[in-house]
CSV table of C-alpha atoms and ligand atoms in Angstrom, one decimal:
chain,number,residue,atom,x,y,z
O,392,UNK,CA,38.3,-14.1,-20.8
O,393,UNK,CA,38.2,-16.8,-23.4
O,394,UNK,CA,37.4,-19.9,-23.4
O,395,UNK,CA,39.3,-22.8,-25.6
O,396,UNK,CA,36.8,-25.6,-25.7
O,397,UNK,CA,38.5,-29.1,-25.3
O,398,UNK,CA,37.1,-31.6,-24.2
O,399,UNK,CA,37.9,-31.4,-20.9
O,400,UNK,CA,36.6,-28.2,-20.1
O,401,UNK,CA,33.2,-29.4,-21.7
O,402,UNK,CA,34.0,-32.2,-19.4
O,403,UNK,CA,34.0,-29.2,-16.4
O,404,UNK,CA,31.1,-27.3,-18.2
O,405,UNK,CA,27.9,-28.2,-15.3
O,406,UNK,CA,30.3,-27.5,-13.0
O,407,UNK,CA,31.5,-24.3,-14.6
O,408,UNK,CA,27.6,-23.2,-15.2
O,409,UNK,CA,26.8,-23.5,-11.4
O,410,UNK,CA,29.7,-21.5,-10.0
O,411,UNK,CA,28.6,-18.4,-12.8
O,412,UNK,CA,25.1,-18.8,-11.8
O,413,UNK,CA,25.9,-18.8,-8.2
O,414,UNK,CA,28.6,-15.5,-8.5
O,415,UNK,CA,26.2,-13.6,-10.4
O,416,UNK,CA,23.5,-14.7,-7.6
O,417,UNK,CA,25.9,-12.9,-5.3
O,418,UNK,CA,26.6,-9.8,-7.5
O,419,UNK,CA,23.4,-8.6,-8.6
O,420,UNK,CA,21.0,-10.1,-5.7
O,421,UNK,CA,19.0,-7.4,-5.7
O,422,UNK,CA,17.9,-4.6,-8.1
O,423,UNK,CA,16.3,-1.7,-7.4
O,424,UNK,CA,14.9,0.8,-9.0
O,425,UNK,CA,13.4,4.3,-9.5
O,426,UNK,CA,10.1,5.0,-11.4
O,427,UNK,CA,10.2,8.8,-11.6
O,428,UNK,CA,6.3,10.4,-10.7
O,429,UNK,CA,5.3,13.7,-11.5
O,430,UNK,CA,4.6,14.6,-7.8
O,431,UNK,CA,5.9,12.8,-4.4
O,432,UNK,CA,4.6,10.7,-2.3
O,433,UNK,CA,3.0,7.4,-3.7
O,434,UNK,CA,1.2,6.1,-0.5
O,435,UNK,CA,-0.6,2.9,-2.0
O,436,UNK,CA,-0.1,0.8,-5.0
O,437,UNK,CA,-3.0,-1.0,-7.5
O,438,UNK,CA,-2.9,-3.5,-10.1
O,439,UNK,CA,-5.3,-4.1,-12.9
O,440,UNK,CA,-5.7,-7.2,-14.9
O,441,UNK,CA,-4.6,-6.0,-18.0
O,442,UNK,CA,-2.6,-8.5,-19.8
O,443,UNK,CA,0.8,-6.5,-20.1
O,444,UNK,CA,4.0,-5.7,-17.5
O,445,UNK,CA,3.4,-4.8,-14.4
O,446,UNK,CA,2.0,-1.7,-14.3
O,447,UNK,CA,1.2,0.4,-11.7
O,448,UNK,CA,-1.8,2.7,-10.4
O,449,UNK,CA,-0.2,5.2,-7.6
O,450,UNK,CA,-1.9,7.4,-5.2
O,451,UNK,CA,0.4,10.6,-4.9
O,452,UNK,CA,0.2,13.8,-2.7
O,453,UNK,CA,-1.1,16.1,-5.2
O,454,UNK,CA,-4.2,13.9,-4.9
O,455,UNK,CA,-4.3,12.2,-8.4
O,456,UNK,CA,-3.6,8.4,-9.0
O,457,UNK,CA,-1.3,8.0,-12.0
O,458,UNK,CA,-0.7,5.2,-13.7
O,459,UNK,CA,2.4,3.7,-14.8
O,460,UNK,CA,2.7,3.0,-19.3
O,461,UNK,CA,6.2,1.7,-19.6
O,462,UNK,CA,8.9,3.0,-19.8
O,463,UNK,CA,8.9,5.4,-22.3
O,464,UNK,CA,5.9,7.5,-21.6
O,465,UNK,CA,6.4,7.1,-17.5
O,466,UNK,CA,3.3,7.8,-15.3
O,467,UNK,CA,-0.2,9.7,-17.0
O,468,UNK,CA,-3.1,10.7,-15.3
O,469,UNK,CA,-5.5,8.2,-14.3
O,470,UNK,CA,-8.1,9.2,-11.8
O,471,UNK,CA,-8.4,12.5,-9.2
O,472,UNK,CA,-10.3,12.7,-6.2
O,473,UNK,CA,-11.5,15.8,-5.7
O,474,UNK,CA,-14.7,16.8,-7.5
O,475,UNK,CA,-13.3,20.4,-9.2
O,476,UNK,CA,-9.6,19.7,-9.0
O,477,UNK,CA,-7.7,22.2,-11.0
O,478,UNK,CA,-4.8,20.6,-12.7
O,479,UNK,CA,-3.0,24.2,-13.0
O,480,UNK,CA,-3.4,24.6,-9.3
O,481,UNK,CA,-2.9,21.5,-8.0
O,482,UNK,CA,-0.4,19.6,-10.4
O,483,UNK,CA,2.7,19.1,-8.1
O,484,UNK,CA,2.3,20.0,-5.1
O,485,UNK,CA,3.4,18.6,-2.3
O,486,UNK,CA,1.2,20.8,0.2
O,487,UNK,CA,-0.5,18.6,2.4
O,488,UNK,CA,-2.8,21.4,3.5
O,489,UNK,CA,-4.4,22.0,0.1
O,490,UNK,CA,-5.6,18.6,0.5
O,491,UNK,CA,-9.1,19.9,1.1
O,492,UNK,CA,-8.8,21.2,-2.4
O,493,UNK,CA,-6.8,19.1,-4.2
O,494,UNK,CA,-7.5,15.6,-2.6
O,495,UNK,CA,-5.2,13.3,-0.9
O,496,UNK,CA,-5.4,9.6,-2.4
O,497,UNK,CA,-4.1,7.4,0.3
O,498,UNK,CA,-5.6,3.9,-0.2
O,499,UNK,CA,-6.5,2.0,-2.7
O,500,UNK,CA,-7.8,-0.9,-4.6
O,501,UNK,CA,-9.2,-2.4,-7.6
O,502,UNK,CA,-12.8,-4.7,-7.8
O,503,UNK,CA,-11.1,-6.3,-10.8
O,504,UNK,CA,-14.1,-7.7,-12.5
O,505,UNK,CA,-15.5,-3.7,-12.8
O,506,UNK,CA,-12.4,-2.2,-12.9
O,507,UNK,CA,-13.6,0.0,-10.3
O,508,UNK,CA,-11.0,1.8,-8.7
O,509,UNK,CA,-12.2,2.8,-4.8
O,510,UNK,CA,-10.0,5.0,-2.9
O,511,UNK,CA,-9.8,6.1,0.7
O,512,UNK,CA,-8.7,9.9,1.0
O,513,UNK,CA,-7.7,12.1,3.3
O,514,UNK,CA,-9.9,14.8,2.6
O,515,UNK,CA,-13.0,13.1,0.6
O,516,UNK,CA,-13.8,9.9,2.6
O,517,UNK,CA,-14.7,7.1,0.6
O,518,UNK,CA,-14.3,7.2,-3.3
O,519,UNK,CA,-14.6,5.3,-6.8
O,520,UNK,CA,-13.0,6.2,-9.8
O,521,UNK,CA,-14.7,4.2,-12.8
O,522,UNK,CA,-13.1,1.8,-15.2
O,523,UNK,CA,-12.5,4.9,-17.9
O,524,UNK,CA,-10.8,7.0,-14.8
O,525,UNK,CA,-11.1,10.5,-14.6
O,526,UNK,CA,-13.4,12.2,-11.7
O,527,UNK,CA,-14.4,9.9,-8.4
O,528,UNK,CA,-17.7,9.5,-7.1
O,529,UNK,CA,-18.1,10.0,-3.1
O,530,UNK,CA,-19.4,7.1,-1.9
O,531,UNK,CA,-19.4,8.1,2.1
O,532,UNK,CA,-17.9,10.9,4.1
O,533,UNK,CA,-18.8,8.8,7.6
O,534,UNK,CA,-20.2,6.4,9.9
O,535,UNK,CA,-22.9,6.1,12.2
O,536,UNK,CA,-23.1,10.0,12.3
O,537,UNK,CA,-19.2,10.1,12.8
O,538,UNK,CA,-17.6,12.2,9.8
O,539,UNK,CA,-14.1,10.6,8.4
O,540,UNK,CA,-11.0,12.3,9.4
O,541,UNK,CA,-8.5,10.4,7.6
O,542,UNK,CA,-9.4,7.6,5.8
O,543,UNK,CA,-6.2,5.8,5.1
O,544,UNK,CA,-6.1,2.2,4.8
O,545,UNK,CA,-8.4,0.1,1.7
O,546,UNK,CA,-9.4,-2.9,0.7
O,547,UNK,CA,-11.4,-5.1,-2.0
O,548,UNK,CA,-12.4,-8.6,-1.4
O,549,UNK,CA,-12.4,-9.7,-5.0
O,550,UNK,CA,-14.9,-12.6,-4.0
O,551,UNK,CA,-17.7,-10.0,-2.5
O,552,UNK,CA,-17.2,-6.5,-4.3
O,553,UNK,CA,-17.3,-5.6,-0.7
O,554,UNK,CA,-14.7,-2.7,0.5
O,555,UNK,CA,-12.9,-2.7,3.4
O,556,UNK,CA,-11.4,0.5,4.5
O,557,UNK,CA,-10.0,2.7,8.0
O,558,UNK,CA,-10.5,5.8,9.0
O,559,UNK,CA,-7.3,6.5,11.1
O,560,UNK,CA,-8.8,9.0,13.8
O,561,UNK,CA,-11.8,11.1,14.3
O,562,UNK,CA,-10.3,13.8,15.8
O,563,UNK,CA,-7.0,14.6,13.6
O,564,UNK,CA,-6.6,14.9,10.2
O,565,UNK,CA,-3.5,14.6,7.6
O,566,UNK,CA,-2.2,18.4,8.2
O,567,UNK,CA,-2.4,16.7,12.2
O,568,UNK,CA,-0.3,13.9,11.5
O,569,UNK,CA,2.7,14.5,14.0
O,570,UNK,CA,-0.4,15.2,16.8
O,571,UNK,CA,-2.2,12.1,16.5
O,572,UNK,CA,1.1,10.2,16.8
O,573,UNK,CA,2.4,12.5,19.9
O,574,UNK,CA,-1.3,12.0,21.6
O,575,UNK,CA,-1.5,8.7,21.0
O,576,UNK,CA,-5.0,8.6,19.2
O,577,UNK,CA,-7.1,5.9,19.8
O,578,UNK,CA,-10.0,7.1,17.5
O,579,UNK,CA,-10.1,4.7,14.6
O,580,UNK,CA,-11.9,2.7,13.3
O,581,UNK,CA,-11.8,-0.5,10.9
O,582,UNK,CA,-15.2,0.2,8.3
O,583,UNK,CA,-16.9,-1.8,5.8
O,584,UNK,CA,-18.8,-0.4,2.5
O,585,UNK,CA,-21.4,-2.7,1.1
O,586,UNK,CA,-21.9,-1.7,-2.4
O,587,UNK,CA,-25.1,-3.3,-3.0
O,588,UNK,CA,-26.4,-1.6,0.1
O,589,UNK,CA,-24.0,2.0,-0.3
O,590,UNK,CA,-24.3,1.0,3.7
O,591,UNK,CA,-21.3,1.9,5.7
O,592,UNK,CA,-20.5,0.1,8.8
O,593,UNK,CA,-18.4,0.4,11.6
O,594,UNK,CA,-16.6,-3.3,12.6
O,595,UNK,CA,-14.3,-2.2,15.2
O,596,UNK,CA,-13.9,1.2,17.0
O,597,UNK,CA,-11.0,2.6,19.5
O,598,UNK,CA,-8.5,1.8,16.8
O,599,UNK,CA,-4.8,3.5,17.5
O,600,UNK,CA,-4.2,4.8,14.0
O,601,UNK,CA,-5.1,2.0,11.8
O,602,UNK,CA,-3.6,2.9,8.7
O,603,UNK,CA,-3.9,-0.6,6.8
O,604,UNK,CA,-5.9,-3.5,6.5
O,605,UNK,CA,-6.1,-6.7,4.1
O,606,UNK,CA,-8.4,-9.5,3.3
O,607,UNK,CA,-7.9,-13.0,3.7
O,608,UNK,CA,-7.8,-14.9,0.0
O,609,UNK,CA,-10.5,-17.2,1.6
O,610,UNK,CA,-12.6,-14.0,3.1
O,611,UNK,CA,-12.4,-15.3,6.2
O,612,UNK,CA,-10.7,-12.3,8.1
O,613,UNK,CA,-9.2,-9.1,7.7
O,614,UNK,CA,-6.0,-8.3,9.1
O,615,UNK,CA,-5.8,-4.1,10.7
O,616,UNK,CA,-2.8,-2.4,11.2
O,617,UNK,CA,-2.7,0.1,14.5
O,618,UNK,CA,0.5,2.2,13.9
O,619,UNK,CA,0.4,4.4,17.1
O,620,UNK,CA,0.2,0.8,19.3
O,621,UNK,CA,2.6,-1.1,17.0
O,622,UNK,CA,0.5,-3.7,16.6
O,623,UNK,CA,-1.8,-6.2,13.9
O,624,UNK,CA,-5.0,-7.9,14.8
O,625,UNK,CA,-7.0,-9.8,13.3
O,626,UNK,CA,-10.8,-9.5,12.9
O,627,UNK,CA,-12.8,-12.6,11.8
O,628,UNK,CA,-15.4,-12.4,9.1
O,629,UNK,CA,-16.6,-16.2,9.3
O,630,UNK,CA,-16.7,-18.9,11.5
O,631,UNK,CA,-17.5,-19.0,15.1
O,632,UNK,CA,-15.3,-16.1,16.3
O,633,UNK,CA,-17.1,-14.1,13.2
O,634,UNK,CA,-17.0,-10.2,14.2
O,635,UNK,CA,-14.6,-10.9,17.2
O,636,UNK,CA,-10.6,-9.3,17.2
O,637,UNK,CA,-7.6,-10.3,18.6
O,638,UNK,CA,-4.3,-9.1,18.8
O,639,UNK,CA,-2.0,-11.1,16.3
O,640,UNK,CA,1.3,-9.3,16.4
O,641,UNK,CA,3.6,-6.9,17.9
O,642,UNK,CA,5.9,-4.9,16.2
O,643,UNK,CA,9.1,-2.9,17.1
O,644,UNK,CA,8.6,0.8,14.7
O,645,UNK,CA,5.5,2.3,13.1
O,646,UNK,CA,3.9,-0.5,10.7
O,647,UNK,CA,1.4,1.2,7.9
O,648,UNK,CA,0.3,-0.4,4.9
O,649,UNK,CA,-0.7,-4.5,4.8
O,650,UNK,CA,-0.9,-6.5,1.5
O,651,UNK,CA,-1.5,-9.4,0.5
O,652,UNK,CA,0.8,-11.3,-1.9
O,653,UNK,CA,-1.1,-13.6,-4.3
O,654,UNK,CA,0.3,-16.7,-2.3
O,655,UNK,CA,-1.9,-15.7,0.5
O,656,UNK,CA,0.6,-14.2,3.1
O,657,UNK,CA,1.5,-10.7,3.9
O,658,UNK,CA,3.5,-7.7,3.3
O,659,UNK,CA,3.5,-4.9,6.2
O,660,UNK,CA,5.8,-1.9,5.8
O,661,UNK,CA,7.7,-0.9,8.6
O,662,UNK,CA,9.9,2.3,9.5
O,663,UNK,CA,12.0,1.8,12.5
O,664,UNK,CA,13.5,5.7,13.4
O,665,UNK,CA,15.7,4.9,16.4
O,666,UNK,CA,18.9,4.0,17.1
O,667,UNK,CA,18.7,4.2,13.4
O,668,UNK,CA,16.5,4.8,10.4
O,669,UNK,CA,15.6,1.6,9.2
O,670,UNK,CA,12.7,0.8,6.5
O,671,UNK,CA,11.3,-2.6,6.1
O,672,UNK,CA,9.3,-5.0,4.5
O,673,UNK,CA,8.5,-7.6,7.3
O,674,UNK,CA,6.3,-10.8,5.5
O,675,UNK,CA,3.8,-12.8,8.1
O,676,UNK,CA,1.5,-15.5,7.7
O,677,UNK,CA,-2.2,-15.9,8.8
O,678,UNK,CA,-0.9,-16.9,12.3
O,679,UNK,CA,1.4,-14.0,13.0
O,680,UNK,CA,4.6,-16.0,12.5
O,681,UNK,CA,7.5,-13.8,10.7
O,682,UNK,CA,8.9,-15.5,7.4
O,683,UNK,CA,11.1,-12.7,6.0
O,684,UNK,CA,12.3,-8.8,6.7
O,685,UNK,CA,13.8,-7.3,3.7
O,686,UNK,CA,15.2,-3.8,4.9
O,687,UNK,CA,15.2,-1.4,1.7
O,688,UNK,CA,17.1,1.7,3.6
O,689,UNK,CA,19.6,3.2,2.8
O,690,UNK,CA,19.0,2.4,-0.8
O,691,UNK,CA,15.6,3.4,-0.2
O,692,UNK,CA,16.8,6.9,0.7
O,693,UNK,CA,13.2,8.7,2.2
O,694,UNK,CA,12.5,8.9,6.0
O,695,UNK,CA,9.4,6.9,6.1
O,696,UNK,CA,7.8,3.8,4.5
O,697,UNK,CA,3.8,3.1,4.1
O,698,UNK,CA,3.7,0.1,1.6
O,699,UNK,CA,5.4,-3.1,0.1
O,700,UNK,CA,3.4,-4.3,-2.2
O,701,UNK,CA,4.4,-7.5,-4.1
O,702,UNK,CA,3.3,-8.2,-7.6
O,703,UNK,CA,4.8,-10.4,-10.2
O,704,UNK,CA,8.1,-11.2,-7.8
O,705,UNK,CA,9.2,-7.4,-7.1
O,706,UNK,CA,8.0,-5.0,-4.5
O,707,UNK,CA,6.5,-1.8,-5.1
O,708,UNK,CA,7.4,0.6,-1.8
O,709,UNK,CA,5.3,3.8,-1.1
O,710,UNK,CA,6.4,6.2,1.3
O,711,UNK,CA,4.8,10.3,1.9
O,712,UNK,CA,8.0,11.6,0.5
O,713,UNK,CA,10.0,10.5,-2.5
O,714,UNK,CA,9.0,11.8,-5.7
O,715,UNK,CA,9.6,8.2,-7.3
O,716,UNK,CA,8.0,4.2,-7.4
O,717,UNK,CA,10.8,2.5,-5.9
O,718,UNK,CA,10.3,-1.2,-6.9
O,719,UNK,CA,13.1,-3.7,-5.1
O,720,UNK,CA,13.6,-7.0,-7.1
O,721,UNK,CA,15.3,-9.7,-5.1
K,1458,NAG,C1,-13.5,23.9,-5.4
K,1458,NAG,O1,-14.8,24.3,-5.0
K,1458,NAG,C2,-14.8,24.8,-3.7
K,1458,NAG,C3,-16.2,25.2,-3.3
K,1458,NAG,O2,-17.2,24.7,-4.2
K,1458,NAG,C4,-13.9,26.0,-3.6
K,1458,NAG,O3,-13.9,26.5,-2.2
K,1458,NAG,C5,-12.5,25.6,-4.0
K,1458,NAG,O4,-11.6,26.7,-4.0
K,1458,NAG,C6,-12.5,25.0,-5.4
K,1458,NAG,N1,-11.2,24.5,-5.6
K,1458,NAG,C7,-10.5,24.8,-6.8
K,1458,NAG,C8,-9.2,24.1,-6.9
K,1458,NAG,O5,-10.9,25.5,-7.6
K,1459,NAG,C1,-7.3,19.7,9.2
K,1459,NAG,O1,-8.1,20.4,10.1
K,1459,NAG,C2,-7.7,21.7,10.4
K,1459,NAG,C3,-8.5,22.2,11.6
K,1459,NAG,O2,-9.8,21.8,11.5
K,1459,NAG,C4,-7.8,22.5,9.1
K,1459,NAG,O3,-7.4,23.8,9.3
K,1459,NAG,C5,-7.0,21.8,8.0
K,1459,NAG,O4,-7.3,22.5,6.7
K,1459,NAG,C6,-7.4,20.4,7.8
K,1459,NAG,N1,-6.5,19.7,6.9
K,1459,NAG,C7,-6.9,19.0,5.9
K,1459,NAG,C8,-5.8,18.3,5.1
K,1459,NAG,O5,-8.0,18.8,5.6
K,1460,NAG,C1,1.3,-7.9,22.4
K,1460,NAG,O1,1.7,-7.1,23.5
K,1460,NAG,C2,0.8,-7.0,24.6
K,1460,NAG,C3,1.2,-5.9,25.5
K,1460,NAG,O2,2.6,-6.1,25.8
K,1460,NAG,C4,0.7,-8.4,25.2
K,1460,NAG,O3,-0.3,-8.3,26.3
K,1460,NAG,C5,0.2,-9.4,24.2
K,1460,NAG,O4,0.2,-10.6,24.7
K,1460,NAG,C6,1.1,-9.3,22.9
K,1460,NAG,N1,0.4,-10.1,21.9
K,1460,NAG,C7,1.1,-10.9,21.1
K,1460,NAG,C8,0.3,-11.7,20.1
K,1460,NAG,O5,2.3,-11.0,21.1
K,1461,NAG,C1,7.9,19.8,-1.2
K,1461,NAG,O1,8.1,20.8,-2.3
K,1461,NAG,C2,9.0,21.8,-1.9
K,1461,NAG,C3,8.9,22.9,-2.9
K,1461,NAG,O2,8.9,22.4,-4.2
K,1461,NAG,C4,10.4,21.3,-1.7
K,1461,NAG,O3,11.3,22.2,-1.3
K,1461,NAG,C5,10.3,20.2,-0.6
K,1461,NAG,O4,11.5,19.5,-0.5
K,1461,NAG,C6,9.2,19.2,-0.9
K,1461,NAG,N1,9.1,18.3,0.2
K,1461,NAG,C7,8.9,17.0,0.1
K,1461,NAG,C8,8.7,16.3,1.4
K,1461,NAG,O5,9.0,16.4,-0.9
């Protein structure tokens, strides 16, 4: 199309501008796309404070955390869980059960002034990979003479250093998945490592699969999710209901993974499998109150999601499954 200038059509230019801005609004809303990983399943997402793009750290099923270097060299090795992982062996796989030999990274997160990288996983309990990466050091396997079964959910309040984290049941592990959802577990428990101390403790017990939690930008309280009941509570650090719970939300489908944004609200992934697959990002505030569901299906073409993570206005998603980083730019 061209354009002969007169001066009437510079006359109709603003108005021009706003109806181009406004069509391409409408054509290219949204973008997503595909971060290709050397092996499925990135569960969690972590950020560093490293001055460049958004780049970032995944936690994928054959137990290492790669990290993401642009787009030309893709995803490297950053860290690995288990203590004598054998990259021939292990590299790959998608085997759940060789996660008691390989390691299963599920959640994790940064203390950003150390660079320390801790990890909850599957088969290793509580772990920290070091600001150089490479091998983790086990940090706890249990609590208060309870070993972990799956440790799932992490968190680092960047104001403490201290870690929150969940183990999702005592009695089933990853390979036990479809059990623990079919039973109805309620085994979990929300946890707390104090690094200062190495002291693990236990916060709240009788937890129905909690597979996430997050920490209020003010440390105030945590928010859990329990993905067998459905639900988020909330557990206060401070004030006068300090180590109480209560239940802040229902939800219709399995919810997994909370984040917070760096506004201060937060990010829960949910998969809803009946009447249809549906996989969400449903954003809440302190209170419970809904402000947004993006739903990233069918585009978002895997069968379950465990993470939307926001950072630098796109959303990372992590699912079990897809051997990609979907990130979803509205
Ligand atoms: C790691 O060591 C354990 C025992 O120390 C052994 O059973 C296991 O097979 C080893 N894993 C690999 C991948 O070599
Ligand atoms: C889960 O536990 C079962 C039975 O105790 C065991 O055979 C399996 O290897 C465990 N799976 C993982 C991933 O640790
Ligand atoms: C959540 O559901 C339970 C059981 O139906 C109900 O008792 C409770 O009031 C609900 N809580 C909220 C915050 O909606
Ligand atoms: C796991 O890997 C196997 C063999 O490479 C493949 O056939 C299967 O589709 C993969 N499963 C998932 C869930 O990625």
């Amino acid at each position: 199309m061209a354009i002969i200038w007169t001066s009437k059509t510079i006359a109709m230019l603003p108005v021009f501008t706003l109806y181009l801005s406004f069509s391409s609004t409408l054509i290219s809303a949204v973008s997503f796309k595909k971060l290709p990983l050397p092996a499925p399943g990135p569960e969690s997402y972590a950020f560093d404070l490293a001055g460049h793009g958004p780049r970032p750290y995944t936690s994928i099923a054959d137990g290492r955390i790669v990290k993401y270097k642009g787009p030309k060299s893709g995803f490297v090795d950053y860290g690995y869980t288990a203590p004598n992982r054998s990259k021939e062996f292990c590299d790959g796989t998608n085997n759940t059960y060789l996660a008691s030999i390989c390691g299963r990274p599920l959640g994790l997160g940064f203390y950003l002034p150390r660079k320390e990288l801790y990890i909850a996983d599957a088969s290793y309990g509580l772990v920290v990979v070091g600001p150089n990466g490479g091998a983790a050091t086990q940090l706890a396997t249990g609590a208060e003479g309870v070993p972990f079964r799956l440790p799932d959910g992490l968190e680092v309040d960047q104001l403490t250093g201290i870690v929150y984290f969940t183990d999702a049941s005592a009695v089933y592990n990853l390979s036990q998945m479809n059990q623990l959802f079919s039973k109805g577990d309620a085994t979990g428990r929300l946890l707390r490592y104090d690094p200062k101390t190495k002291q693990v403790t236990v916060l709240l017990n009788g937890l129905s699969a909690p597979s996430g939690v997050a920490v209020s930008k003010d440390s105030s309280y945590l928010l859990v999710v329990e993905a067998v009941r459905s639900r988020i509570q909330k557990y206060w650090l401070k004030g006068s209901k300090a180590n109480t719970a209560e239940v802040l939300l229902n939800l219709t489908g399995s919810p997994d993974k909370i984040k917070r944004t760096a506004r201060g609200d937060f990010w829960v992934a949910v998969t809803v499998q009946t009447p249809t697959l549906e996989l969400k990002g449903v954003r809440i505030t302190e209170g419970g109150t809904i402000l947004e569901t993006v739903t990233f299906s069918p585009k978002y073409d895997t069968s379950f999601i465990t993470e939307v993570n926001e950072y630098k206005g796109a959303l990372y998603l992590g699912s079990l499954y897809p051997n990609y980083v979907g990130v979803y730019r509205a």
